[in-house]
Short mmCIF file of C-alpha atoms in Angstrom, two decimals:
data_model
loop_
_atom_site.label_atom_id
_atom_site.label_comp_id
_atom_site.label_asym_id
_atom_site.label_seq_id
_atom_site.Cartn_x
_atom_site.Cartn_y
_atom_site.Cartn_z
CA MET F 1409 -0.11 -0.07 0.02
CA ASN F 1410 2.48 2.67 -0.99
CA PHE F 1411 0.91 5.79 -1.94
CA ARG F 1412 3.96 7.96 -1.38
CA SER F 1413 4.70 9.12 -4.76
CA ASP F 1414 4.54 8.02 -8.46
CA ASN F 1415 8.54 8.56 -8.24
CA GLU F 1416 8.86 5.51 -6.10
CA VAL F 1417 7.45 2.82 -8.53
CA GLY F 1418 9.11 1.01 -11.04
CA ALA F 1419 9.00 0.95 -15.06
CA HIS F 1420 6.60 -0.62 -17.13
CA PRO F 1421 7.99 -4.11 -18.57
CA SER F 1422 7.71 -2.60 -22.05
CA VAL F 1423 9.95 0.24 -21.17
CA ILE F 1424 12.42 -2.45 -19.50
CA GLU F 1425 12.10 -4.45 -22.55
CA ALA F 1426 12.83 -1.43 -24.82
CA VAL F 1427 16.04 -0.45 -23.06
CA SER F 1428 17.18 -4.12 -23.21
CA ARG F 1429 16.90 -3.99 -26.74
CA ALA F 1430 18.50 -1.21 -27.63
CA PHE F 1431 21.60 -1.96 -25.70
CA SER F 1432 21.64 -5.80 -27.23
CA SER F 1433 21.21 -4.84 -30.83
CA GLY F 1434 24.94 -3.70 -31.29
CA SER F 1435 26.66 -0.23 -31.51
CA ALA F 1436 24.43 2.84 -32.41
CA PHE F 1437 25.43 6.34 -33.02
CA SER F 1438 26.28 8.73 -30.04
CA TYR F 1439 24.87 11.87 -28.80
CA GLY F 1440 21.40 11.82 -29.74
CA ALA F 1441 22.17 10.99 -33.56
CA ASP F 1442 20.71 7.09 -32.91
CA ASP F 1443 17.59 5.68 -34.40
CA TRP F 1444 15.69 5.64 -31.24
CA THR F 1445 16.21 9.41 -30.46
CA GLN F 1446 15.10 10.47 -34.23
CA ARG F 1447 11.91 8.09 -34.10
CA VAL F 1448 10.78 10.00 -30.44
CA GLU F 1449 11.03 13.16 -32.26
CA ARG F 1450 9.00 11.52 -35.01
CA ARG F 1451 6.22 10.27 -32.49
CA LEU F 1452 6.23 13.64 -30.78
CA ARG F 1453 5.26 15.09 -33.87
CA GLU F 1454 2.48 12.85 -34.55
CA LEU F 1455 1.29 12.82 -31.05
CA PHE F 1456 0.75 16.77 -31.00
CA ASP F 1457 0.04 17.13 -34.69
CA LYS F 1458 2.97 19.42 -35.15
CA PRO F 1459 5.12 18.45 -38.08
CA ASP F 1460 7.70 21.07 -37.29
CA LEU F 1461 7.97 20.49 -33.56
CA VAL F 1462 11.71 20.07 -31.89
CA ALA F 1463 11.98 17.77 -29.06
CA PHE F 1464 15.37 16.61 -27.03
CA PRO F 1465 15.54 13.56 -24.51
CA VAL F 1466 16.69 14.70 -21.06
CA VAL F 1467 17.07 12.38 -18.02
CA THR F 1468 15.02 14.66 -15.48
CA GLY F 1469 11.92 17.15 -15.07
CA THR F 1470 14.53 19.61 -13.21
CA ALA F 1471 16.70 19.99 -16.32
CA ALA F 1472 13.83 19.77 -18.77
CA ASN F 1473 12.38 22.85 -16.93
CA GLY F 1474 15.77 24.58 -16.65
CA LEU F 1475 16.80 23.94 -20.09
CA ALA F 1476 13.62 24.75 -21.55
CA LEU F 1477 13.09 28.04 -19.52
CA ALA F 1478 16.52 29.00 -20.16
CA CYS F 1479 15.97 29.13 -24.25
CA CYS F 1480 12.74 31.58 -23.35
CA THR F 1481 14.89 33.93 -20.94
CA PRO F 1482 17.77 35.82 -20.67
CA PRO F 1483 20.06 36.21 -17.43
CA TRP F 1484 18.31 39.43 -16.37
CA GLY F 1485 14.66 37.91 -17.34
CA ALA F 1486 11.49 37.37 -15.04
CA ILE F 1487 9.87 34.10 -14.86
CA PHE F 1488 6.22 34.05 -13.50
CA CYS F 1489 4.68 31.25 -12.03
CA HIS F 1490 2.81 29.77 -9.21
CA PRO F 1491 4.09 29.53 -5.36
CA THR F 1492 3.80 25.90 -5.38
CA ALA F 1493 5.40 25.54 -9.03
CA HIS F 1494 8.36 22.71 -8.58
CA ILE F 1495 10.65 25.32 -10.10
CA ALA F 1496 9.86 28.14 -7.44
CA ALA F 1497 9.64 25.42 -4.75
CA GLU F 1498 11.44 22.24 -5.13
CA GLU F 1499 13.99 22.85 -7.71
CA THR F 1500 16.97 24.29 -5.72
CA GLY F 1501 17.71 27.25 -7.85
CA ALA F 1502 17.71 25.04 -11.27
CA PRO F 1503 15.89 27.68 -13.39
CA GLU F 1504 18.24 30.41 -11.99
CA PHE F 1505 21.20 28.37 -12.63
CA TYR F 1506 20.16 27.32 -16.43
CA THR F 1507 19.45 30.73 -17.21
CA ALA F 1508 22.18 32.31 -15.98
CA GLY F 1509 20.20 34.43 -13.57
CA ALA F 1510 16.92 35.00 -13.99
CA ARG F 1511 14.01 35.64 -11.25
CA LEU F 1512 11.33 34.10 -10.02
CA PHE F 1513 8.26 36.06 -9.49
CA ARG F 1514 5.35 34.37 -7.83
CA ILE F 1515 1.54 34.70 -9.02
CA ASP F 1516 -0.96 33.36 -6.53
CA GLY F 1517 -4.07 31.70 -7.40
CA ALA F 1518 -6.23 28.92 -6.11
CA GLU F 1519 -6.02 25.20 -6.47
CA GLY F 1520 -2.56 25.50 -7.72
CA LYS F 1521 -3.48 27.59 -10.60
CA VAL F 1522 -1.74 30.94 -11.69
CA ASP F 1523 -4.76 33.32 -11.21
CA PRO F 1524 -5.29 34.78 -14.93
CA VAL F 1525 -6.05 38.73 -13.64
CA LYS F 1526 -3.35 38.57 -11.17
CA LEU F 1527 -0.87 37.40 -13.98
CA ALA F 1528 -2.12 40.17 -16.27
CA GLN F 1529 -1.97 42.63 -13.63
CA ALA F 1530 1.78 41.68 -12.99
CA LEU F 1531 2.67 41.92 -16.81
CA ALA F 1532 0.87 45.30 -17.24
CA GLN F 1533 3.63 46.95 -14.55
CA PRO F 1534 5.63 49.47 -16.18
CA VAL F 1535 9.11 47.65 -16.28
CA TYR F 1536 9.42 46.87 -20.07
CA GLY F 1537 12.63 48.43 -21.34
CA VAL F 1538 13.58 49.84 -18.07
CA PRO F 1539 17.00 48.78 -16.83
CA HIS F 1540 16.52 48.89 -13.27
CA PHE F 1541 14.15 45.84 -13.48
CA PRO F 1542 14.38 42.18 -14.59
CA GLN F 1543 12.53 42.06 -17.96
CA PRO F 1544 9.42 39.81 -17.94
CA ALA F 1545 10.26 37.08 -20.53
CA ALA F 1546 8.40 34.04 -19.35
CA VAL F 1547 5.42 32.40 -17.60
CA SER F 1548 5.37 28.88 -16.68
CA ILE F 1549 2.51 26.80 -15.35
CA THR F 1550 2.25 23.06 -14.06
CA GLN F 1551 -0.03 20.76 -16.06
CA ALA F 1552 -1.16 18.72 -13.92
CA THR F 1553 -0.49 21.42 -10.78
CA GLU F 1554 1.22 20.60 -7.48
CA CYS F 1555 -2.31 20.52 -6.07
CA GLY F 1556 -3.33 17.51 -8.30
CA THR F 1557 -5.62 19.99 -10.16
CA VAL F 1558 -5.73 20.36 -13.95
CA TYR F 1559 -5.96 23.19 -16.28
CA ALA F 1560 -8.82 23.18 -18.94
CA PRO F 1561 -7.55 24.17 -22.29
CA GLU F 1562 -9.56 27.47 -22.19
CA GLU F 1563 -7.64 28.26 -18.85
CA VAL F 1564 -4.28 27.74 -20.48
CA ALA F 1565 -5.38 29.90 -23.44
CA ALA F 1566 -6.15 32.61 -20.99
CA ILE F 1567 -2.82 32.61 -19.70
CA ALA F 1568 -1.15 32.35 -22.91
CA THR F 1569 -3.13 35.62 -24.01
CA SER F 1570 -1.77 37.79 -21.20
CA THR F 1571 1.71 36.08 -21.82
CA HIS F 1572 1.80 36.76 -25.56
CA ARG F 1573 0.39 40.08 -25.36
CA HIS F 1574 3.35 41.34 -23.86
CA GLY F 1575 5.51 39.35 -25.75
CA LEU F 1576 6.59 36.79 -23.08
CA LYS F 1577 6.83 32.88 -23.93
CA LEU F 1578 4.44 30.27 -22.22
CA HIS F 1579 6.34 27.11 -20.54
CA MET F 1580 4.17 24.15 -19.48
CA ASP F 1581 5.78 21.92 -16.76
CA GLY F 1582 4.33 18.71 -17.84
CA ALA F 1583 5.38 16.23 -15.20
CA ARG F 1584 2.15 14.70 -15.17
CA PHE F 1585 0.95 16.19 -18.42
CA ALA F 1586 -0.50 12.57 -19.20
CA ASN F 1587 -2.53 12.63 -16.08
CA ALA F 1588 -3.59 15.98 -17.34
CA VAL F 1589 -4.71 14.85 -21.04
CA ALA F 1590 -6.36 11.78 -19.51
CA TYR F 1591 -8.33 13.67 -17.17
CA VAL F 1592 -9.69 16.19 -19.76
CA GLY F 1593 -10.23 13.75 -22.72
CA CYS F 1594 -8.75 16.19 -25.31
CA SER F 1595 -5.85 15.64 -27.68
CA PRO F 1596 -2.44 16.69 -26.18
CA ALA F 1597 -2.26 19.19 -28.90
CA GLU F 1598 -5.46 21.29 -27.57
CA LEU F 1599 -3.56 21.17 -23.94
CA SER F 1600 -0.76 22.40 -25.15
CA TRP F 1601 0.31 24.36 -28.38
CA LYS F 1602 -3.12 24.75 -29.62
CA ALA F 1603 -3.56 26.80 -26.25
CA GLY F 1604 -0.89 28.96 -26.83
CA VAL F 1605 2.14 26.94 -24.98
CA ASP F 1606 5.54 27.65 -26.86
CA VAL F 1607 7.63 24.79 -24.83
CA LEU F 1608 6.68 21.82 -22.96
CA SER F 1609 8.40 19.77 -20.36
CA PHE F 1610 6.99 16.53 -21.48
CA GLY F 1611 7.20 13.89 -18.39
CA ALA F 1612 7.72 10.42 -18.38
CA THR F 1613 9.58 9.15 -15.15
CA LYS F 1614 6.34 9.57 -13.00
CA ASN F 1615 4.23 7.50 -15.49
CA GLY F 1616 6.17 4.16 -16.41
CA VAL F 1617 9.51 4.81 -17.45
CA MET F 1618 12.89 4.76 -15.81
CA ALA F 1619 14.55 8.20 -16.10
CA ALA F 1620 13.12 10.39 -19.21
CA GLU F 1621 11.87 13.41 -20.06
CA ALA F 1622 11.38 15.29 -23.34
CA VAL F 1623 11.77 18.95 -23.71
CA VAL F 1624 9.16 19.63 -26.65
CA PHE F 1625 9.41 23.14 -28.62
CA PHE F 1626 6.51 23.84 -30.50
CA ASN F 1627 8.12 27.25 -31.66
CA ALA F 1628 11.04 25.71 -33.20
CA GLU F 1629 13.34 29.11 -33.16
CA LEU F 1630 13.20 28.73 -29.42
CA ALA F 1631 15.20 25.64 -29.75
CA ARG F 1632 18.26 27.14 -31.54
CA ASP F 1633 20.56 27.20 -28.79
CA PHE F 1634 19.16 23.82 -26.65
CA ALA F 1635 21.77 21.73 -27.83
CA TYR F 1636 24.65 23.98 -26.49
CA ARG F 1637 22.87 24.50 -23.05
CA SER F 1638 22.31 20.83 -22.64
CA LYS F 1639 26.01 20.05 -23.26
CA ARG F 1640 26.98 22.72 -21.20
CA GLY F 1641 24.83 21.71 -18.39
CA GLY F 1642 25.59 17.95 -18.43
CA HIS F 1643 22.76 16.64 -20.41
CA LEU F 1644 23.77 15.38 -23.68
CA LEU F 1645 24.34 11.84 -22.87
CA SER F 1646 26.91 10.23 -25.14
CA LYS F 1647 24.45 6.87 -25.06
CA MET F 1648 21.48 8.88 -25.53
CA ARG F 1649 19.24 5.89 -26.86
CA LEU F 1650 19.12 4.70 -23.21
CA VAL F 1651 16.74 7.42 -22.57
CA SER F 1652 15.31 7.69 -26.10
CA ALA F 1653 14.52 3.92 -25.94
CA GLN F 1654 12.45 4.48 -22.90
CA LEU F 1655 10.52 7.49 -24.66
CA ASP F 1656 10.22 5.16 -27.85
CA ALA F 1657 8.16 2.37 -25.87
CA TYR F 1658 6.40 5.10 -23.60
CA LEU F 1659 4.93 6.43 -27.04
CA THR F 1660 4.08 3.24 -28.49
CA ASP F 1661 0.37 1.84 -28.91
CA GLY F 1662 -0.68 4.73 -26.18
CA LEU F 1663 1.12 3.39 -23.45
CA TRP F 1664 1.79 6.69 -22.12
CA LEU F 1665 -2.08 7.81 -21.64
CA ASP F 1666 -3.40 4.15 -20.74
CA ASN F 1667 -0.61 4.57 -17.54
CA ALA F 1668 -2.19 8.00 -16.89
CA ARG F 1669 -5.69 6.61 -17.35
CA HIS F 1670 -5.04 3.82 -14.56
CA ALA F 1671 -3.55 6.16 -12.00
CA ASN F 1672 -6.28 8.66 -12.41
CA THR F 1673 -8.60 5.71 -12.02
CA MET F 1674 -6.94 4.34 -8.83
CA ALA F 1675 -7.17 8.19 -7.63
CA ARG F 1676 -10.87 8.31 -8.01
CA ARG F 1677 -11.36 5.01 -6.07
CA LEU F 1678 -9.55 5.84 -3.33
CA VAL F 1679 -11.62 9.25 -3.23
CA ALA F 1680 -15.13 7.36 -3.97
CA GLY F 1681 -14.16 5.49 -0.48
CA LEU F 1682 -12.72 8.02 1.65
CA THR F 1683 -15.25 11.13 1.10
CA PRO F 1684 -17.96 9.25 2.94
CA LEU F 1685 -15.82 8.82 6.03
CA LYS F 1686 -16.44 11.12 9.11
CA GLY F 1687 -13.51 13.24 9.38
CA THR F 1688 -12.23 13.43 5.72
CA GLN F 1689 -11.80 16.13 3.51
CA LEU F 1690 -10.54 17.08 0.40
CA MET F 1691 -8.26 19.95 0.68
CA TYR F 1692 -8.27 20.17 -3.84
CA PRO F 1693 -10.55 18.67 -6.10
CA VAL F 1694 -8.89 15.45 -7.56
CA ASP F 1695 -8.39 15.96 -11.22
CA ALA F 1696 -5.38 13.56 -11.74
CA ASN F 1697 -3.60 10.96 -9.49
CA GLU F 1698 -2.55 13.08 -6.30
CA ILE F 1699 -5.14 13.48 -3.74
CA PHE F 1700 -4.45 15.67 -0.61
CA VAL F 1701 -6.91 14.72 2.23
CA VAL F 1702 -7.56 16.03 5.91
CA MET F 1703 -8.24 12.84 8.17
CA PRO F 1704 -8.51 12.18 11.57
CA ALA F 1705 -5.68 10.97 13.69
CA HIS F 1706 -7.33 8.04 14.93
CA MET F 1707 -7.66 6.76 10.89
CA HIS F 1708 -4.06 7.78 10.42
CA ASP F 1709 -2.69 5.53 13.04
CA ALA F 1710 -4.76 2.69 12.06
CA LEU F 1711 -3.66 3.07 8.45
CA GLN F 1712 0.16 3.61 9.53
CA ASP F 1713 -0.43 0.43 11.68
CA GLY F 1714 -1.77 -1.45 8.81
CA GLY F 1715 1.34 -0.67 6.58
CA ALA F 1716 -0.06 1.99 4.42
CA LYS F 1717 2.75 4.53 2.89
CA TYR F 1718 1.97 8.17 2.37
CA HIS F 1719 3.18 11.63 3.01
CA PRO F 1720 1.92 14.14 5.64
CA TRP F 1721 1.17 17.60 4.09
CA PRO F 1722 1.21 21.17 5.43
CA SER F 1723 -2.12 22.47 6.27
CA ASP F 1724 -3.33 26.07 6.69
CA ARG F 1725 -5.74 25.26 9.52
CA PRO F 1726 -4.10 24.65 12.94
CA GLY F 1727 -4.58 21.44 14.33
CA GLU F 1728 -5.74 19.91 11.34
CA ARG F 1729 -3.80 16.71 9.92
CA ALA F 1730 -3.41 16.64 6.00
CA PHE F 1731 -1.67 13.93 4.04
CA ARG F 1732 -0.81 13.46 0.28
CA LEU F 1733 -1.47 10.14 -1.74
CA VAL F 1734 -0.48 9.45 -4.72
CA THR F 1735 -1.49 6.57 -7.40
CA ALA F 1736 0.49 5.40 -10.39
CA PHE F 1737 0.39 3.32 -13.47
CA ASP F 1738 1.09 0.31 -11.62
CA THR F 1739 -1.10 0.52 -8.34
CA ASP F 1740 -2.82 -2.40 -7.50
CA PRO F 1741 -6.73 -2.18 -7.05
CA ALA F 1742 -6.29 -4.89 -4.17
CA ASP F 1743 -3.97 -2.16 -2.27
CA VAL F 1744 -6.70 0.60 -2.85
CA ASP F 1745 -9.23 -1.39 -1.19
CA ARG F 1746 -7.13 -2.63 1.44
CA PHE F 1747 -6.37 1.17 2.30
CA LEU F 1748 -10.17 1.95 2.31
CA SER F 1749 -11.12 -1.20 4.43
CA ILE F 1750 -8.71 -0.32 7.13
CA ALA F 1751 -10.02 3.57 6.99
CA LYS F 1752 -13.34 2.33 7.16
CA SER F 1753 -12.79 0.06 10.20
CA ALA F 1754 -10.70 2.62 12.20
#
C-alpha cells in the first residue's frame, strides 16, 4: 500500500524491454544521432499533430524545466509562476542556474493555478525597457498542478493570451501532462500548443519509465541554442538511446495515456471510498493522480499500523492533519481496497 509518490514505482515492462533491446542490438550513433532519438521526435510530432515540432530527451524533469526556460529567458529576465510550482519550490534554484540569473516571480491563485487576472496585472507593470528591473520573459504553468488539479484548455489559453500580449513565452511543466490529458479527454495538441504553449516539459518518469523526459518546442526558433545549453549543463548523453528507448516505448500504442488513465482511475477509487468517511475532507479537487486529504488522527494511526505509506502535508488550519496520497500506473486495485477497508474500520 505505497501511496507516497509516483516517483517510487518501477518502470513498465515494455519500457524495460525496450532499453534491453537498445543495448543488445549492437552499436549505435552517439549523442542523440541514434535511431531511437530520431524516432521519438517523429512520434512526438505525430502525437501533437505538429510536423515542425522539435524535441530533445533529457534525464530529469528539473533539467527539462531549467533548459526549456533558459531558451525563453535572458539572464536579466523574469519568469512568472505559481508559488507551489516545482520550479519555485523544489528545484534548488535550477531555473536560475540554467538561465544564468533570471528571477522567479510568484503569481498566486486557487488550487495551484496561476490566477489569470493577477498575472495580467503583473505583466502590465511599467518595467519593460527599464534597466532597473528584471525584464518579463516567460510564464510557467504546471500541468497537472502541484495541488493535483488540471488546467482546462480554455484556462491555458487565457494565460497564453496575457503572456503573448506582452511578448513573453509560455512554458508548461508537464511532469504529469499525461494525467492531465487523461482527465480532460482532449488531444495533447489542444492542451498545449493549440492553447498557446510555446515549450513543454513532457514528463514520463512519474508515469512508467525509468528516467526520461522530453523538452518539446512548439516554436522551433526557441530551440536554436538548446543543444549547446544541454551539453553545457551535462545533459547531452553519449549513449542517448538509453533515454530515447524509454520514450520510444512510452509513446508506442498509447502506453503513456493508458498508464495515466489507470493512475487517475485508482485515485478516483480512493476518493470515492474516503470522502464519505467521517472526519475526512479533500483539500483540493482530485483531477489527476494526487489526493490531498484531511483525516482524523485515529484513522491515520490505523492506516500506518496497517502498512499504508503516504506523506504528511502542510495544512493552513491549526490542528488539522493533512496528507498526500499518489497513485501510479501500476497501483494495484487490491491495495486501494485494503487501504479503504482499514480507513472504514478505524
